[in-house]
Amino acid sequence: MTATREQIRRAYIDACYREIDALKPGNVHRFADGHRMSAEQFFESAQASSQAVTDPALSTGQRILGAVRETRRKVGTNTNLGILLLCVPLAKAAANGGPDLERDLVTILQKLDVEDARDVFSAIMLAQPGGLGSAPKHDVSTVPEVSLLEAMGEAADRDMIARQYVSGFADIFDGGLKAYNAAADRGEHAMWPVVFTYLFFLSAFPDSHIVRKHGSAFAGKTQKQAQQILTQVEVLNDGKEREKLLLAFDAQLKADNINPGTSADLTVATLFAFGLNSLLHNGEVNA
């Protein structure tokens, strides 16, 4: 079936809310704030950005830039740049009306042009993400002369979000969704499928945000810690014991100013893709 704009908007907000409701060590969530940001700011950001994310009159780049502007206007800081970079193409793909979200997404990505690149570069500069630095080619502080897809391709070997653009979001469709569904299939409920999705990303890849701010050694250390935490959580059956373990890891990461923001962004995109697939096949968002 064809998803309406309002259905897509609600699926986007639902994905953002579910991610904040889950106990994700090192990130902002309803169990604990962190990094000078609050859970409420993320809830407000989801609402504020949702209209631009789903505006059918806007291009991919225009949607991302518009959503960043609305977010800055509402909360005054960068809470969702990575989320927007991932979720806007998914929203556009869902509006195409086809049953194959992944195929329609690839079509959207292949059509990205230099205007999209200019708008996205402007959005990144406006958002001012932590640890941005500079790049030898297609630096976001310059005016781009290539398509957004080509610019993302240049960064794909060092940034997980850019990598999704050139891989057709493979780590989400072939990784995140499988982790989410596996957790649900074995009886996990409430926030736990989301937690396992997040831990999948954090344990499977060096988090790009950690790499940018602290270097690859810190990112690798956090990845190994996440692998150990994931193994422990999988064998624990008591929810309170799981929470105790995750909160201790959360406190440790925040004390060291470690924020696995890219893993959280990929988790939101996974939840959004899950919700959109439910819409396209069942006509409703299946949380």
Tab-separated table of C-alpha atoms in Angstrom:
chain	number	residue	atom	x	y	z
A	1	MET	CA	0.000	0.000	0.000
A	2	THR	CA	0.980	3.653	-0.308
A	3	ALA	CA	1.981	5.373	2.928
A	4	THR	CA	0.618	8.864	3.503
A	5	ARG	CA	2.799	11.755	4.592
A	6	GLU	CA	1.190	11.750	8.044
A	7	GLN	CA	1.807	8.024	8.460
A	8	ILE	CA	5.464	8.474	7.513
A	9	ARG	CA	5.754	11.446	9.872
A	10	ARG	CA	4.299	9.433	12.749
A	11	ALA	CA	6.630	6.515	11.976
A	12	TYR	CA	9.591	8.908	12.108
A	13	ILE	CA	8.541	10.372	15.455
A	14	ASP	CA	7.861	6.886	16.804
A	15	ALA	CA	11.371	5.741	15.833
A	16	CYS	CA	12.967	8.768	17.498
A	17	TYR	CA	10.917	8.312	20.665
A	18	ARG	CA	11.592	4.580	20.944
A	19	GLU	CA	15.325	5.166	20.645
A	20	ILE	CA	15.278	7.691	23.507
A	21	ASP	CA	13.081	5.389	25.607
A	22	ALA	CA	15.723	2.632	25.420
A	23	LEU	CA	18.699	2.358	27.775
A	24	LYS	CA	21.601	2.870	25.392
A	25	PRO	CA	24.926	3.150	27.245
A	26	GLY	CA	26.757	6.396	26.536
A	27	ASN	CA	23.824	8.156	24.888
A	28	VAL	CA	21.040	10.386	26.103
A	29	HIS	CA	17.982	8.321	27.080
A	30	ARG	CA	15.083	8.498	29.502
A	31	PHE	CA	17.098	6.723	32.197
A	32	ALA	CA	19.844	9.374	32.200
A	33	ASP	CA	20.738	12.599	30.397
A	34	GLY	CA	24.278	13.233	29.236
A	35	HIS	CA	26.719	15.311	27.199
A	36	ARG	CA	24.899	18.522	28.210
A	37	MET	CA	21.712	17.308	26.539
A	38	SER	CA	18.414	15.965	27.867
A	39	ALA	CA	15.958	13.343	26.697
A	40	GLU	CA	13.330	16.074	26.418
A	41	GLN	CA	15.448	17.900	23.838
A	42	PHE	CA	15.449	14.795	21.668
A	43	PHE	CA	11.688	14.369	21.980
A	44	GLU	CA	11.237	18.027	21.002
A	45	SER	CA	13.694	17.651	18.119
A	46	ALA	CA	11.710	14.759	16.674
A	47	GLN	CA	8.524	16.798	16.641
A	48	ALA	CA	10.218	19.957	15.348
A	49	SER	CA	11.977	18.213	12.463
A	50	SER	CA	9.142	15.909	11.404
A	51	GLN	CA	7.430	18.316	9.012
A	52	ALA	CA	10.567	19.031	6.985
A	53	VAL	CA	11.578	15.356	7.007
A	54	THR	CA	8.328	14.448	5.248
A	55	ASP	CA	7.675	17.550	3.102
A	56	PRO	CA	6.911	16.236	-0.415
A	57	ALA	CA	7.707	19.616	-1.985
A	58	LEU	CA	11.342	19.485	-0.885
A	59	SER	CA	14.368	17.638	-2.234
A	60	THR	CA	16.454	15.372	-0.026
A	61	GLY	CA	18.953	18.132	0.707
A	62	GLN	CA	16.256	20.726	1.319
A	63	ARG	CA	14.511	18.422	3.781
A	64	ILE	CA	17.715	17.816	5.729
A	65	LEU	CA	18.610	21.520	5.821
A	66	GLY	CA	15.064	22.509	6.767
A	67	ALA	CA	14.920	19.915	9.536
A	68	VAL	CA	18.264	21.081	10.963
A	69	ARG	CA	17.004	24.668	10.967
A	70	GLU	CA	13.803	23.711	12.781
A	71	THR	CA	15.768	21.662	15.300
A	72	ARG	CA	18.167	24.530	16.013
A	73	ARG	CA	15.226	26.886	16.392
A	74	LYS	CA	13.551	24.576	18.904
A	75	VAL	CA	16.405	23.243	21.053
A	76	GLY	CA	19.405	25.387	20.106
A	77	THR	CA	21.847	22.530	19.632
A	78	ASN	CA	22.641	19.553	17.398
A	79	THR	CA	20.595	16.597	18.565
A	80	ASN	CA	19.783	14.866	15.304
A	81	LEU	CA	22.031	15.577	12.297
A	82	GLY	CA	22.930	11.913	11.832
A	83	ILE	CA	19.317	10.892	12.315
A	84	LEU	CA	18.218	13.316	9.608
A	85	LEU	CA	20.915	12.230	7.160
A	86	LEU	CA	19.644	8.668	7.479
A	87	CYS	CA	15.914	9.160	7.895
A	88	VAL	CA	15.177	11.683	5.148
A	89	PRO	CA	16.112	9.285	2.294
A	90	LEU	CA	14.032	6.578	3.989
A	91	ALA	CA	11.064	8.937	4.242
A	92	LYS	CA	11.343	9.836	0.554
A	93	ALA	CA	11.610	6.174	-0.417
A	94	ALA	CA	8.496	5.261	1.574
A	95	ALA	CA	6.529	7.986	-0.199
A	96	ASN	CA	7.298	6.423	-3.596
A	97	GLY	CA	4.417	4.024	-3.086
A	98	GLY	CA	6.220	0.783	-3.859
A	99	PRO	CA	6.303	-2.257	-1.575
A	100	ASP	CA	10.108	-2.585	-1.676
A	101	LEU	CA	11.535	0.091	0.619
A	102	GLU	CA	15.138	-0.963	0.063
A	103	ARG	CA	14.863	-0.835	-3.731
A	104	ASP	CA	13.087	2.528	-3.687
A	105	LEU	CA	15.740	3.881	-1.332
A	106	VAL	CA	18.510	2.979	-3.772
A	107	THR	CA	16.617	4.876	-6.479
A	108	ILE	CA	16.424	7.938	-4.223
A	109	LEU	CA	20.132	7.772	-3.419
A	110	GLN	CA	21.140	7.420	-7.069
A	111	LYS	CA	19.240	10.610	-7.934
A	112	LEU	CA	21.057	12.797	-5.394
A	113	ASP	CA	22.728	15.745	-7.115
A	114	VAL	CA	25.023	18.700	-6.463
A	115	GLU	CA	22.164	20.812	-5.094
A	116	ASP	CA	21.516	18.125	-2.502
A	117	ALA	CA	25.212	18.249	-1.627
A	118	ARG	CA	25.128	22.023	-1.185
A	119	ASP	CA	22.089	21.868	1.078
A	120	VAL	CA	23.523	19.026	3.146
A	121	PHE	CA	26.906	20.752	3.489
A	122	SER	CA	25.031	23.843	4.724
A	123	ALA	CA	23.049	21.676	7.142
A	124	ILE	CA	26.228	20.124	8.540
A	125	MET	CA	27.848	23.521	9.052
A	126	LEU	CA	24.693	24.794	10.756
A	127	ALA	CA	24.454	21.756	13.031
A	128	GLN	CA	28.141	21.972	14.009
A	129	PRO	CA	28.596	18.306	14.957
A	130	GLY	CA	31.335	17.479	17.443
A	131	GLY	CA	34.739	16.439	16.128
A	132	LEU	CA	33.958	17.417	12.534
A	133	GLY	CA	37.480	18.479	11.540
A	134	SER	CA	38.341	18.850	7.849
A	135	ALA	CA	38.591	16.566	4.842
A	136	PRO	CA	41.095	16.549	1.960
A	137	LYS	CA	38.287	16.291	-0.610
A	138	HIS	CA	34.709	17.629	-0.549
A	139	ASP	CA	35.156	19.353	2.817
A	140	VAL	CA	31.778	20.538	4.118
A	141	SER	CA	33.118	24.059	4.718
A	142	THR	CA	33.543	24.489	0.950
A	143	VAL	CA	30.987	24.757	-1.846
A	144	PRO	CA	30.593	21.253	-3.304
A	145	GLU	CA	30.994	20.595	-7.003
A	146	VAL	CA	29.937	16.943	-6.920
A	147	SER	CA	26.698	15.124	-6.165
A	148	LEU	CA	25.816	14.272	-2.583
A	149	LEU	CA	26.255	10.584	-3.389
A	150	GLU	CA	29.792	11.185	-4.675
A	151	ALA	CA	30.642	13.284	-1.621
A	152	MET	CA	29.347	10.552	0.667
A	153	GLY	CA	31.395	8.018	-1.256
A	154	GLU	CA	34.541	9.989	-0.481
A	155	ALA	CA	33.784	9.776	3.264
A	156	ALA	CA	32.407	6.228	3.330
A	157	ASP	CA	35.618	4.593	4.540
A	158	ARG	CA	35.706	6.742	7.688
A	159	ASP	CA	32.050	7.506	8.424
A	160	MET	CA	29.289	4.948	8.941
A	161	ILE	CA	26.510	7.314	7.901
A	162	ALA	CA	28.241	8.185	4.631
A	163	ARG	CA	28.794	4.465	4.099
A	164	GLN	CA	25.043	3.865	4.147
A	165	TYR	CA	24.573	6.186	1.179
A	166	VAL	CA	26.916	4.176	-1.028
A	167	SER	CA	25.828	0.748	0.240
A	168	GLY	CA	22.074	1.270	-0.007
A	169	PHE	CA	21.839	1.319	3.811
A	170	ALA	CA	23.157	-2.245	3.916
A	171	ASP	CA	24.191	-2.068	7.567
A	172	ILE	CA	20.611	-1.158	8.456
A	173	PHE	CA	18.746	-3.628	6.256
A	174	ASP	CA	21.235	-6.497	6.619
A	175	GLY	CA	22.441	-5.719	10.139
A	176	GLY	CA	20.234	-3.557	12.313
A	177	LEU	CA	16.911	-4.994	11.173
A	178	LYS	CA	18.179	-8.545	11.573
A	179	ALA	CA	19.358	-7.772	15.110
A	180	TYR	CA	16.018	-6.163	15.939
A	181	ASN	CA	13.967	-9.015	14.497
A	182	ALA	CA	16.154	-11.658	16.137
A	183	ALA	CA	15.576	-10.054	19.532
A	184	ALA	CA	11.830	-9.837	18.949
A	185	ASP	CA	11.685	-13.435	17.687
A	186	ARG	CA	13.269	-14.765	20.865
A	187	GLY	CA	10.666	-12.989	22.986
A	188	GLU	CA	12.337	-9.699	23.848
A	189	HIS	CA	9.789	-6.909	24.268
A	190	ALA	CA	9.366	-3.284	25.404
A	191	MET	CA	12.713	-1.499	25.012
A	192	TRP	CA	14.862	-4.608	24.697
A	193	PRO	CA	14.778	-5.150	20.900
A	194	VAL	CA	15.938	-1.524	20.604
A	195	VAL	CA	18.713	-2.067	23.150
A	196	PHE	CA	19.929	-5.149	21.281
A	197	THR	CA	19.866	-3.220	17.998
A	198	TYR	CA	21.993	-0.473	19.509
A	199	LEU	CA	24.422	-2.957	21.058
A	200	PHE	CA	24.684	-4.695	17.686
A	201	PHE	CA	25.923	-1.497	16.045
A	202	LEU	CA	28.185	-0.535	18.949
A	203	SER	CA	29.778	-3.994	19.091
A	204	ALA	CA	30.019	-4.598	15.337
A	205	PHE	CA	31.652	-1.335	14.210
A	206	PRO	CA	33.925	1.381	15.624
A	207	ASP	CA	31.522	4.242	16.304
A	208	SER	CA	32.259	7.084	13.860
A	209	HIS	CA	31.405	9.809	16.374
A	210	ILE	CA	33.852	8.354	18.898
A	211	VAL	CA	36.529	8.077	16.199
A	212	ARG	CA	36.094	11.754	15.246
A	213	LYS	CA	36.255	13.027	18.825
A	214	HIS	CA	38.665	10.614	20.503
A	215	GLY	CA	40.418	8.566	17.825
A	216	SER	CA	40.248	4.995	16.595
A	217	ALA	CA	41.876	3.492	19.703
A	218	PHE	CA	39.108	4.763	21.969
A	219	ALA	CA	36.494	3.631	19.466
A	220	GLY	CA	38.030	0.168	19.308
A	221	LYS	CA	38.147	-0.074	23.094
A	222	THR	CA	34.481	0.896	23.341
A	223	GLN	CA	33.587	-1.616	20.642
A	224	LYS	CA	35.271	-4.430	22.596
A	225	GLN	CA	33.527	-3.363	25.797
A	226	ALA	CA	30.204	-3.392	23.959
A	227	GLN	CA	30.877	-6.928	22.737
A	228	GLN	CA	31.373	-8.050	26.333
A	229	ILE	CA	28.265	-6.193	27.526
A	230	LEU	CA	26.169	-7.690	24.728
A	231	THR	CA	27.253	-11.204	25.690
A	232	GLN	CA	26.385	-10.553	29.331
A	233	VAL	CA	22.988	-9.014	28.581
A	234	GLU	CA	22.058	-11.938	26.345
A	235	VAL	CA	22.466	-14.444	29.180
A	236	LEU	CA	20.707	-12.348	31.827
A	237	ASN	CA	16.968	-12.924	32.118
A	238	ASP	CA	16.193	-10.427	34.858
A	239	GLY	CA	15.390	-6.985	33.458
A	240	LYS	CA	16.602	-5.159	36.567
A	241	GLU	CA	19.955	-6.942	36.424
A	242	ARG	CA	20.267	-6.010	32.774
A	243	GLU	CA	19.487	-2.386	33.587
A	244	LYS	CA	22.051	-2.357	36.400
A	245	LEU	CA	24.744	-3.644	34.034
A	246	LEU	CA	23.855	-1.182	31.278
A	247	LEU	CA	23.630	1.793	33.648
A	248	ALA	CA	27.109	1.043	34.993
A	249	PHE	CA	28.474	0.987	31.426
A	250	ASP	CA	26.497	4.156	30.682
A	251	ALA	CA	28.017	5.985	33.658
A	252	GLN	CA	31.525	4.869	32.709
A	253	LEU	CA	31.196	6.095	29.121
A	254	LYS	CA	29.708	9.432	30.143
A	255	ALA	CA	32.397	9.964	32.786
A	256	ASP	CA	34.942	9.586	29.967
A	257	ASN	CA	32.879	11.871	27.679
A	258	ILE	CA	32.349	8.989	25.256
A	259	ASN	CA	29.169	9.340	23.209
A	260	PRO	CA	28.462	6.567	20.652
A	261	GLY	CA	26.241	8.912	18.677
A	262	THR	CA	26.551	7.160	15.331
A	263	SER	CA	25.358	3.868	16.809
A	264	ALA	CA	22.313	5.703	18.151
A	265	ASP	CA	21.639	7.322	14.761
A	266	LEU	CA	21.813	3.948	13.031
A	267	THR	CA	19.417	2.572	15.642
A	268	VAL	CA	16.852	5.288	14.893
A	269	ALA	CA	17.164	4.593	11.167
A	270	THR	CA	16.647	0.875	11.810
A	271	LEU	CA	13.503	1.571	13.832
A	272	PHE	CA	12.258	3.930	11.121
A	273	ALA	CA	12.889	1.329	8.410
A	274	PHE	CA	11.057	-1.249	10.522
A	275	GLY	CA	8.098	1.077	10.959
A	276	LEU	CA	8.006	1.999	7.281
A	277	ASN	CA	8.085	-1.642	6.213
A	278	SER	CA	5.174	-2.285	8.568
A	279	LEU	CA	3.312	0.609	6.978
A	280	LEU	CA	3.990	-0.492	3.420
A	281	HIS	CA	2.983	-4.101	4.061
A	282	ASN	CA	0.419	-3.899	6.873
A	283	GLY	CA	-0.866	-0.344	6.747
A	284	GLU	CA	0.215	0.476	10.296
A	285	VAL	CA	3.276	1.232	12.381
A	286	ASN	CA	4.118	-1.928	14.295
A	287	ALA	CA	6.153	-0.933	17.347
